[in-house]
């Protein structure tokens, strides 16, 4: 199944990044790129598949994270494009599924990644904007009793202290 292969490619790429042997980073990039290609092919087969959209999002995020770490000429611009595409995709999923904790969590984690990216590139305003979006998305859902994982809640509490004023 193509979805399983796409996921396995990401896991293999993650392993290669952690292993860090000569040539591993280049192979990891190829695997992340291939995973994105497969996820896009799955979406073409099933244009309304939330699973395929999430897989595309995950692949874009992995590619963007990789490019940020690699830091070669043009990588920051390309990573930004991946993060923007990812954010737009997840905003669409959230709009289509406003009561889904999974859609909300995916979107806020994208905002968190984007906040970190903005901070690393010296965009303090952008970082603050994405941190605020994280909080603003979760606050009404948590107040309504929606549950999220521990990591998401810990970040939310940190932001709650900063933004509740």
PDB file of C-alpha atoms in Angstrom:
ATOM      1  CA  UNK A   1       0.000   0.000   0.000  1.00  0.00           C
ATOM      2  CA  UNK A   2       1.350   3.402  -1.046  1.00  0.00           C
ATOM      3  CA  UNK A   3       0.435   5.037   2.249  1.00  0.00           C
ATOM      4  CA  UNK A   4       2.466   2.512   4.204  1.00  0.00           C
ATOM      5  CA  UNK A   5       5.431   2.991   1.854  1.00  0.00           C
ATOM      6  CA  UNK A   6       5.166   6.772   2.286  1.00  0.00           C
ATOM      7  CA  UNK A   7       5.191   6.412   6.071  1.00  0.00           C
ATOM      8  CA  UNK A   8       8.066   3.932   5.949  1.00  0.00           C
ATOM      9  CA  UNK A   9      10.096   6.355   3.824  1.00  0.00           C
ATOM     10  CA  UNK A  10       9.679   9.059   6.459  1.00  0.00           C
ATOM     11  CA  UNK A  11      10.667   6.644   9.225  1.00  0.00           C
ATOM     12  CA  UNK A  12      13.713   5.535   7.249  1.00  0.00           C
ATOM     13  CA  UNK A  13      14.702   9.153   6.576  1.00  0.00           C
ATOM     14  CA  UNK A  14      14.329   9.984  10.274  1.00  0.00           C
ATOM     15  CA  UNK A  15      16.562   7.019  11.115  1.00  0.00           C
ATOM     16  CA  UNK A  16      19.196   8.151   8.608  1.00  0.00           C
ATOM     17  CA  UNK A  17      19.196  11.669  10.055  1.00  0.00           C
ATOM     18  CA  UNK A  18      19.736  10.260  13.541  1.00  0.00           C
ATOM     19  CA  UNK A  19      22.401   7.807  12.397  1.00  0.00           C
ATOM     20  CA  UNK A  20      24.372  10.564  10.685  1.00  0.00           C
ATOM     21  CA  UNK A  21      26.714   8.456   8.577  1.00  0.00           C
ATOM     22  CA  UNK A  22      28.274   9.931   5.407  1.00  0.00           C
ATOM     23  CA  UNK A  23      25.616  10.177   2.712  1.00  0.00           C
ATOM     24  CA  UNK A  24      22.715   9.642   5.141  1.00  0.00           C
ATOM     25  CA  UNK A  25      21.463  13.226   4.964  1.00  0.00           C
ATOM     26  CA  UNK A  26      21.249  13.152   1.170  1.00  0.00           C
ATOM     27  CA  UNK A  27      19.429   9.806   1.267  1.00  0.00           C
ATOM     28  CA  UNK A  28      17.064  11.141   3.923  1.00  0.00           C
ATOM     29  CA  UNK A  29      16.187  14.109   1.725  1.00  0.00           C
ATOM     30  CA  UNK A  30      15.412  11.738  -1.156  1.00  0.00           C
ATOM     31  CA  UNK A  31      13.198   9.626   1.099  1.00  0.00           C
ATOM     32  CA  UNK A  32      11.311  12.656   2.446  1.00  0.00           C
ATOM     33  CA  UNK A  33      10.800  13.896  -1.130  1.00  0.00           C
ATOM     34  CA  UNK A  34       9.612  10.495  -2.328  1.00  0.00           C
ATOM     35  CA  UNK A  35       7.214  10.286   0.610  1.00  0.00           C
ATOM     36  CA  UNK A  36       5.694  13.621  -0.427  1.00  0.00           C
ATOM     37  CA  UNK A  37       5.366  12.412  -4.026  1.00  0.00           C
ATOM     38  CA  UNK A  38       3.549   9.263  -2.867  1.00  0.00           C
ATOM     39  CA  UNK A  39       1.223  11.240  -0.577  1.00  0.00           C
ATOM     40  CA  UNK A  40       0.346  13.552  -3.467  1.00  0.00           C
ATOM     41  CA  UNK A  41      -0.361  10.526  -5.680  1.00  0.00           C
ATOM     42  CA  UNK A  42      -2.680   9.154  -3.010  1.00  0.00           C
ATOM     43  CA  UNK A  43      -4.513  12.471  -2.858  1.00  0.00           C
ATOM     44  CA  UNK A  44      -4.949  12.446  -6.650  1.00  0.00           C
ATOM     45  CA  UNK A  45      -6.594   9.027  -6.300  1.00  0.00           C
ATOM     46  CA  UNK A  46      -8.837  10.187  -3.429  1.00  0.00           C
ATOM     47  CA  UNK A  47      -9.184  13.999  -3.566  1.00  0.00           C
ATOM     48  CA  UNK A  48     -11.364  14.153  -0.444  1.00  0.00           C
ATOM     49  CA  UNK A  49      -9.110  11.946   1.702  1.00  0.00           C
ATOM     50  CA  UNK A  50      -8.242  13.592   5.013  1.00  0.00           C
ATOM     51  CA  UNK A  51      -5.642  10.883   5.545  1.00  0.00           C
ATOM     52  CA  UNK A  52      -3.870  11.773   2.299  1.00  0.00           C
ATOM     53  CA  UNK A  53      -3.923  15.480   3.214  1.00  0.00           C
ATOM     54  CA  UNK A  54      -2.427  14.695   6.620  1.00  0.00           C
ATOM     55  CA  UNK A  55       0.256  12.567   4.963  1.00  0.00           C
ATOM     56  CA  UNK A  56       1.129  15.410   2.596  1.00  0.00           C
ATOM     57  CA  UNK A  57       1.287  17.759   5.560  1.00  0.00           C
ATOM     58  CA  UNK A  58       3.593  15.421   7.464  1.00  0.00           C
ATOM     59  CA  UNK A  59       5.895  14.997   4.459  1.00  0.00           C
ATOM     60  CA  UNK A  60       6.078  18.770   3.883  1.00  0.00           C
ATOM     61  CA  UNK A  61       6.850  19.348   7.533  1.00  0.00           C
ATOM     62  CA  UNK A  62       9.648  16.790   7.476  1.00  0.00           C
ATOM     63  CA  UNK A  63      11.128  18.328   4.327  1.00  0.00           C
ATOM     64  CA  UNK A  64      10.931  21.835   5.793  1.00  0.00           C
ATOM     65  CA  UNK A  65      12.556  20.719   9.053  1.00  0.00           C
ATOM     66  CA  UNK A  66      15.312  18.986   7.101  1.00  0.00           C
ATOM     67  CA  UNK A  67      15.979  22.070   4.966  1.00  0.00           C
ATOM     68  CA  UNK A  68      16.142  24.313   8.025  1.00  0.00           C
ATOM     69  CA  UNK A  69      18.760  22.028   9.559  1.00  0.00           C
ATOM     70  CA  UNK A  70      20.720  21.607   6.326  1.00  0.00           C
ATOM     71  CA  UNK A  71      20.987  25.363   5.839  1.00  0.00           C
ATOM     72  CA  UNK A  72      22.283  25.468   2.269  1.00  0.00           C
ATOM     73  CA  UNK A  73      21.637  28.342  -0.131  1.00  0.00           C
ATOM     74  CA  UNK A  74      17.919  28.507  -0.913  1.00  0.00           C
ATOM     75  CA  UNK A  75      16.933  26.101   1.868  1.00  0.00           C
ATOM     76  CA  UNK A  76      15.316  28.762   4.050  1.00  0.00           C
ATOM     77  CA  UNK A  77      13.131  29.959   1.175  1.00  0.00           C
ATOM     78  CA  UNK A  78      12.130  26.405   0.258  1.00  0.00           C
ATOM     79  CA  UNK A  79      11.428  25.515   3.900  1.00  0.00           C
ATOM     80  CA  UNK A  80       9.209  28.598   4.185  1.00  0.00           C
ATOM     81  CA  UNK A  81       7.250  27.485   1.119  1.00  0.00           C
ATOM     82  CA  UNK A  82       6.742  24.030   2.623  1.00  0.00           C
ATOM     83  CA  UNK A  83       5.618  25.515   5.950  1.00  0.00           C
ATOM     84  CA  UNK A  84       3.169  27.866   4.189  1.00  0.00           C
ATOM     85  CA  UNK A  85       1.741  25.032   2.080  1.00  0.00           C
ATOM     86  CA  UNK A  86       1.459  22.880   5.197  1.00  0.00           C
ATOM     87  CA  UNK A  87      -0.312  25.609   7.139  1.00  0.00           C
ATOM     88  CA  UNK A  88      -2.804  26.211   4.316  1.00  0.00           C
ATOM     89  CA  UNK A  89      -3.498  22.488   4.019  1.00  0.00           C
ATOM     90  CA  UNK A  90      -4.084  22.098   7.758  1.00  0.00           C
ATOM     91  CA  UNK A  91      -6.252  25.222   7.914  1.00  0.00           C
ATOM     92  CA  UNK A  92      -8.429  23.627   5.232  1.00  0.00           C
ATOM     93  CA  UNK A  93      -8.663  20.399   7.207  1.00  0.00           C
ATOM     94  CA  UNK A  94      -9.576  22.343  10.332  1.00  0.00           C
ATOM     95  CA  UNK A  95     -12.256  24.344   8.481  1.00  0.00           C
ATOM     96  CA  UNK A  96     -13.734  21.095   7.174  1.00  0.00           C
ATOM     97  CA  UNK A  97     -13.571  19.440  10.626  1.00  0.00           C
ATOM     98  CA  UNK A  98     -13.918  22.156  13.284  1.00  0.00           C
ATOM     99  CA  UNK A  99     -14.870  19.686  16.020  1.00  0.00           C
ATOM    100  CA  UNK A 100     -11.920  17.366  15.369  1.00  0.00           C
ATOM    101  CA  UNK A 101      -9.248  17.375  18.081  1.00  0.00           C
ATOM    102  CA  UNK A 102      -6.884  15.737  15.581  1.00  0.00           C
ATOM    103  CA  UNK A 103      -7.353  18.553  13.038  1.00  0.00           C
ATOM    104  CA  UNK A 104      -6.886  21.189  15.752  1.00  0.00           C
ATOM    105  CA  UNK A 105      -3.778  19.491  17.104  1.00  0.00           C
ATOM    106  CA  UNK A 106      -2.225  19.130  13.648  1.00  0.00           C
ATOM    107  CA  UNK A 107      -2.854  22.813  12.949  1.00  0.00           C
ATOM    108  CA  UNK A 108      -1.482  24.102  16.245  1.00  0.00           C
ATOM    109  CA  UNK A 109       1.633  21.965  15.925  1.00  0.00           C
ATOM    110  CA  UNK A 110       2.175  23.466  12.484  1.00  0.00           C
ATOM    111  CA  UNK A 111       1.859  26.932  14.021  1.00  0.00           C
ATOM    112  CA  UNK A 112       4.397  25.904  16.659  1.00  0.00           C
ATOM    113  CA  UNK A 113       6.845  24.754  13.972  1.00  0.00           C
ATOM    114  CA  UNK A 114       6.237  27.977  12.066  1.00  0.00           C
ATOM    115  CA  UNK A 115       6.856  30.024  15.240  1.00  0.00           C
ATOM    116  CA  UNK A 116      10.187  28.275  15.718  1.00  0.00           C
ATOM    117  CA  UNK A 117      11.124  28.805  12.095  1.00  0.00           C
ATOM    118  CA  UNK A 118      10.238  32.505  12.314  1.00  0.00           C
ATOM    119  CA  UNK A 119      12.290  32.875  15.492  1.00  0.00           C
ATOM    120  CA  UNK A 120      15.315  31.176  13.884  1.00  0.00           C
ATOM    121  CA  UNK A 121      15.119  33.511  10.899  1.00  0.00           C
ATOM    122  CA  UNK A 122      14.853  36.626  13.081  1.00  0.00           C
ATOM    123  CA  UNK A 123      11.138  37.264  12.485  1.00  0.00           C
ATOM    124  CA  UNK A 124      10.036  38.044  16.035  1.00  0.00           C
ATOM    125  CA  UNK A 125       6.635  39.354  14.896  1.00  0.00           C
ATOM    126  CA  UNK A 126       5.976  36.198  12.864  1.00  0.00           C
ATOM    127  CA  UNK A 127       7.012  33.997  15.753  1.00  0.00           C
ATOM    128  CA  UNK A 128       4.660  35.807  18.111  1.00  0.00           C
ATOM    129  CA  UNK A 129       1.831  35.625  15.547  1.00  0.00           C
ATOM    130  CA  UNK A 130       2.128  31.837  15.261  1.00  0.00           C
ATOM    131  CA  UNK A 131       2.446  31.346  19.005  1.00  0.00           C
ATOM    132  CA  UNK A 132      -0.714  33.413  19.416  1.00  0.00           C
ATOM    133  CA  UNK A 133      -2.516  31.380  16.729  1.00  0.00           C
ATOM    134  CA  UNK A 134      -1.608  28.198  18.625  1.00  0.00           C
ATOM    135  CA  UNK A 135      -3.204  29.584  21.756  1.00  0.00           C
ATOM    136  CA  UNK A 136      -6.241  31.083  20.004  1.00  0.00           C
ATOM    137  CA  UNK A 137      -7.083  27.809  18.276  1.00  0.00           C
ATOM    138  CA  UNK A 138      -6.815  25.713  21.424  1.00  0.00           C
ATOM    139  CA  UNK A 139      -8.289  28.053  24.022  1.00  0.00           C
ATOM    140  CA  UNK A 140     -11.981  27.744  23.057  1.00  0.00           C
ATOM    141  CA  UNK A 141     -11.645  24.023  22.392  1.00  0.00           C
ATOM    142  CA  UNK A 142     -10.016  23.303  25.730  1.00  0.00           C
ATOM    143  CA  UNK A 143     -12.600  25.497  27.467  1.00  0.00           C
ATOM    144  CA  UNK A 144     -15.287  23.378  25.782  1.00  0.00           C
ATOM    145  CA  UNK A 145     -13.700  20.180  27.134  1.00  0.00           C
ATOM    146  CA  UNK A 146     -11.756  18.972  24.097  1.00  0.00           C
ATOM    147  CA  UNK A 147      -8.776  16.829  25.084  1.00  0.00           C
ATOM    148  CA  UNK A 148      -5.264  16.978  23.654  1.00  0.00           C
ATOM    149  CA  UNK A 149      -1.999  15.151  24.277  1.00  0.00           C
ATOM    150  CA  UNK A 150       0.369  16.127  27.065  1.00  0.00           C
ATOM    151  CA  UNK A 151       2.872  17.914  24.798  1.00  0.00           C
ATOM    152  CA  UNK A 152       0.159  20.101  23.247  1.00  0.00           C
ATOM    153  CA  UNK A 153      -1.270  20.894  26.683  1.00  0.00           C
ATOM    154  CA  UNK A 154       2.111  21.798  28.159  1.00  0.00           C
ATOM    155  CA  UNK A 155       2.763  24.299  25.361  1.00  0.00           C
ATOM    156  CA  UNK A 156      -0.797  25.604  25.716  1.00  0.00           C
ATOM    157  CA  UNK A 157      -0.253  26.238  29.440  1.00  0.00           C
ATOM    158  CA  UNK A 158       2.977  28.098  28.686  1.00  0.00           C
ATOM    159  CA  UNK A 159       1.200  30.273  26.135  1.00  0.00           C
ATOM    160  CA  UNK A 160      -1.815  30.695  28.391  1.00  0.00           C
ATOM    161  CA  UNK A 161       0.401  32.440  30.925  1.00  0.00           C
ATOM    162  CA  UNK A 162       1.616  34.822  28.211  1.00  0.00           C
ATOM    163  CA  UNK A 163      -1.655  35.484  26.349  1.00  0.00           C
ATOM    164  CA  UNK A 164      -4.471  35.372  28.901  1.00  0.00           C
ATOM    165  CA  UNK A 165      -3.879  38.967  29.915  1.00  0.00           C
TER     166      UNK A 165
END
